[in-house]
CSV table of C-alpha atoms in Angstrom, one decimal:
chain,number,residue,atom,x,y,z
A,1,MET,CA,-2.3,52.1,85.2
A,2,ILE,CA,0.4,50.9,82.7
A,3,LYS,CA,-2.4,49.9,80.2
A,4,LYS,CA,-3.9,53.4,80.6
A,5,ILE,CA,-0.5,55.2,79.9
A,6,PHE,CA,0.2,52.8,76.9
A,7,THR,CA,-3.4,53.4,75.5
A,8,ALA,CA,-2.9,57.3,75.8
A,9,LEU,CA,0.6,57.2,74.2
A,10,LEU,CA,-0.7,55.0,71.5
A,11,VAL,CA,-3.6,57.3,70.7
A,12,ALA,CA,-1.3,60.3,70.9
A,13,THR,CA,1.3,58.7,68.4
A,14,LEU,CA,-1.6,57.7,65.9
A,15,LEU,CA,-3.0,61.3,66.1
A,16,LEU,CA,0.3,63.1,65.8
A,17,SER,CA,1.0,61.1,62.8
A,18,GLY,CA,-2.1,62.3,61.0
A,19,CYS,CA,-2.7,65.8,62.4
A,20,GLY,CA,-0.9,67.8,59.7
A,21,ASP,CA,-2.1,65.7,56.8
A,22,ASP,CA,-5.3,67.9,56.3
A,23,SER,CA,-4.1,71.3,57.2
A,24,SER,CA,-4.0,72.4,53.4
A,25,HIS,CA,-7.8,71.8,53.5
A,26,GLU,CA,-8.6,73.9,56.4
A,27,HIS,CA,-11.4,75.6,54.5
A,28,ASP,CA,-12.0,73.0,51.8
A,29,THR,CA,-15.6,71.9,51.9
A,30,SER,CA,-14.6,68.7,49.9
A,31,SER,CA,-12.7,67.6,52.9
A,32,ILE,CA,-12.8,63.7,53.5
A,33,ALA,CA,-16.3,62.5,54.8
A,34,GLN,CA,-16.5,58.9,55.5
A,35,ALA,CA,-18.0,56.3,57.6
A,36,SER,CA,-17.3,56.9,61.3
A,37,PRO,CA,-13.7,55.8,62.3
A,38,VAL,CA,-15.2,55.3,65.9
A,39,PRO,CA,-17.7,52.8,67.3
A,40,LYS,CA,-21.3,53.5,66.7
A,41,ASN,CA,-22.1,54.4,70.3
A,42,ILE,CA,-20.5,56.6,72.8
A,43,PRO,CA,-19.6,54.6,75.8
A,44,SER,CA,-20.9,55.6,79.4
A,45,PHE,CA,-18.3,58.0,80.9
A,46,THR,CA,-17.9,60.4,83.8
A,47,THR,CA,-15.1,62.7,83.2
A,48,LYS,CA,-14.3,66.3,83.6
A,49,THR,CA,-14.2,69.3,81.3
A,50,ILE,CA,-11.0,71.5,80.8
A,51,THR,CA,-12.6,73.8,83.3
A,52,GLY,CA,-13.1,71.1,86.0
A,53,MET,CA,-16.9,70.3,85.6
A,54,THR,CA,-18.0,66.9,85.9
A,55,VAL,CA,-19.7,65.6,82.8
A,56,THR,CA,-21.1,62.2,81.7
A,57,GLN,CA,-22.6,60.8,78.3
A,58,GLU,CA,-25.9,62.6,79.4
A,59,ILE,CA,-24.5,65.6,77.8
A,60,PHE,CA,-25.7,64.3,74.5
A,61,ALA,CA,-29.3,63.7,75.7
A,62,THR,CA,-30.2,67.3,75.8
A,63,LYS,CA,-29.7,67.9,71.9
A,64,LYS,CA,-31.0,66.2,68.9
A,65,ILE,CA,-27.4,66.4,67.4
A,66,THR,CA,-24.0,67.0,69.0
A,67,ILE,CA,-21.0,68.0,66.8
A,68,VAL,CA,-18.2,66.2,68.6
A,69,ASN,CA,-14.8,67.7,67.5
A,70,ILE,CA,-11.9,65.5,68.4
A,71,TRP,CA,-8.9,67.8,68.6
A,72,GLY,CA,-5.4,67.9,69.9
A,73,THR,CA,-3.3,70.8,71.5
A,74,PHE,CA,-0.4,69.9,69.4
A,75,CYS,CA,-2.3,70.2,66.1
A,76,PRO,CA,-2.1,73.4,64.1
A,77,PRO,CA,-5.4,72.8,62.0
A,78,CYS,CA,-7.3,71.9,65.2
A,79,ILE,CA,-6.1,75.2,66.8
A,80,GLY,CA,-6.6,77.2,63.5
A,81,GLU,CA,-10.3,76.2,63.2
A,82,MET,CA,-11.1,77.0,66.9
A,83,PRO,CA,-12.3,80.7,66.3
A,84,GLU,CA,-14.7,79.4,63.6
A,85,LEU,CA,-16.0,76.5,65.8
A,86,GLY,CA,-16.6,79.2,68.5
A,87,GLU,CA,-18.8,81.2,66.0
A,88,LEU,CA,-20.4,78.3,64.7
A,89,ALA,CA,-21.5,77.2,68.3
A,90,ARG,CA,-23.0,80.5,69.1
A,91,SER,CA,-25.0,80.4,66.0
A,92,LEU,CA,-26.3,76.9,66.2
A,93,PRO,CA,-30.1,76.1,66.5
A,94,ALA,CA,-31.5,75.1,69.8
A,95,GLU,CA,-31.6,71.3,69.0
A,96,ALA,CA,-27.7,71.4,68.2
A,97,GLN,CA,-24.4,71.8,70.2
A,98,ILE,CA,-20.7,71.4,69.9
A,99,VAL,CA,-18.6,69.6,72.3
A,100,GLY,CA,-14.8,69.3,72.1
A,101,LEU,CA,-12.9,66.1,73.0
A,102,VAL,CA,-9.2,67.0,73.7
A,103,CYS,CA,-7.6,63.9,72.7
A,104,ASP,CA,-4.1,64.5,74.2
A,105,ALA,CA,-5.4,65.7,77.7
A,106,SER,CA,-5.6,63.6,80.6
A,107,GLU,CA,-6.5,64.4,84.4
A,108,ASN,CA,-4.0,66.9,85.9
A,109,SER,CA,-1.8,67.3,82.4
A,110,MET,CA,-0.3,70.1,81.1
A,111,GLN,CA,-2.5,69.8,77.9
A,112,ILE,CA,-5.5,70.9,80.0
A,113,GLN,CA,-3.9,74.3,80.7
A,114,ARG,CA,-2.9,74.5,77.0
A,115,ALA,CA,-6.3,73.6,75.9
A,116,GLN,CA,-7.8,76.4,78.3
A,117,GLU,CA,-5.3,78.9,76.7
A,118,ILE,CA,-6.3,77.9,73.1
A,119,THR,CA,-10.0,78.1,73.7
A,120,ARG,CA,-9.8,81.4,75.6
A,121,GLN,CA,-7.7,83.0,72.8
A,122,ALA,CA,-10.1,81.6,70.1
A,123,GLY,CA,-13.1,82.8,72.1
A,124,VAL,CA,-14.5,79.4,72.4
A,125,ASP,CA,-17.1,78.9,75.2
A,126,PHE,CA,-18.4,75.4,74.4
A,127,ILE,CA,-17.7,72.4,76.6
A,128,ASN,CA,-14.3,70.7,76.0
A,129,ILE,CA,-13.9,67.2,77.5
A,130,VAL,CA,-10.8,65.5,78.9
A,131,PRO,CA,-11.3,61.9,77.9
A,132,ASP,CA,-11.5,59.2,80.6
A,133,GLU,CA,-10.5,55.5,80.0
A,134,GLN,CA,-13.7,54.9,78.2
A,135,LEU,CA,-13.4,57.8,75.8
A,136,MET,CA,-9.7,57.0,75.3
A,137,ASN,CA,-11.0,53.4,74.2
A,138,PHE,CA,-13.6,55.0,71.9
A,139,MET,CA,-11.0,57.2,70.2
A,140,GLU,CA,-8.5,54.1,69.3
A,141,ARG,CA,-9.6,54.1,65.8
A,142,VAL,CA,-9.2,58.0,65.2
A,143,GLU,CA,-6.1,58.2,62.9
A,144,ALA,CA,-6.0,62.0,62.5
A,145,VAL,CA,-7.2,65.1,64.3
A,146,PRO,CA,-9.3,67.0,63.9
A,147,THR,CA,-11.9,64.3,63.3
A,148,THR,CA,-15.5,65.5,63.8
A,149,ILE,CA,-18.3,63.2,64.4
A,150,PHE,CA,-22.0,63.7,65.0
A,151,VAL,CA,-23.9,62.1,68.0
A,152,ASN,CA,-27.7,61.8,68.5
A,153,SER,CA,-29.5,62.3,71.7
A,154,LYS,CA,-29.2,58.6,72.4
A,155,GLY,CA,-25.6,58.6,72.3
A,156,GLU,CA,-25.2,57.0,68.9
A,157,VAL,CA,-22.9,58.2,66.2
A,158,VAL,CA,-24.8,59.1,63.2
A,159,GLY,CA,-23.9,60.6,59.6
A,160,LYS,CA,-20.5,60.7,58.2
A,161,ALA,CA,-17.2,61.8,60.0
A,162,ILE,CA,-15.3,64.5,58.7
A,163,ILE,CA,-11.5,64.3,58.9
A,164,GLY,CA,-9.6,67.7,58.8
A,165,ALA,CA,-10.6,71.2,59.6
A,166,ASN,CA,-13.8,71.9,57.6
A,167,VAL,CA,-16.3,73.9,59.5
A,168,GLU,CA,-18.5,74.4,56.3
A,169,GLY,CA,-18.6,70.7,56.0
A,170,TYR,CA,-19.7,70.3,59.6
A,171,LYS,CA,-22.5,72.6,59.1
A,172,ASP,CA,-23.6,70.9,55.8
A,173,GLU,CA,-23.6,67.4,57.7
A,174,LEU,CA,-25.3,69.0,60.7
A,175,LYS,CA,-28.1,70.6,58.4
A,176,LYS,CA,-28.6,67.1,56.8
A,177,LEU,CA,-28.9,65.2,60.1
A,178,LEU,CA,-31.3,67.9,61.7
A,179,ASN,CA,-33.7,67.4,58.6
A,180,GLU,CA,-33.6,63.7,59.0
């Protein structure tokens, strides 16, 4: 239990230190794209969404590419891009989806309620996951939020990670990955 709390605090501290760094690039399509800051495979997990629905890594199996937006309820650029992400989710082709990963939420935390408020106000209806211990470990190398990664149907991280709010960049990377 102490390890879990320590890991959550460490991840939150790292993410808080980087959150505001990219806010000036909110709509800049030249935002940093780089090799993924996370491991190459999504671990097996069983967790809940912010609405209480149980979800596993099988969420990725139904689509060719899943855009995974790692965000925090404390992060202005993350919150600022939510309306655009909601619009993007509604316009995606059938073989793609968006899943949010709320990095600062944990089971029964106040951040779940905050994430619900943020997504409701932004008109977001895509799934947002509360990370379990496996997903917290997966996110350990993420240094700033939002960080957006792309996951194929096998649960493998593919393409380039995009650090910072950059919906146009997400669209470009998705288009490239869908055409491969």
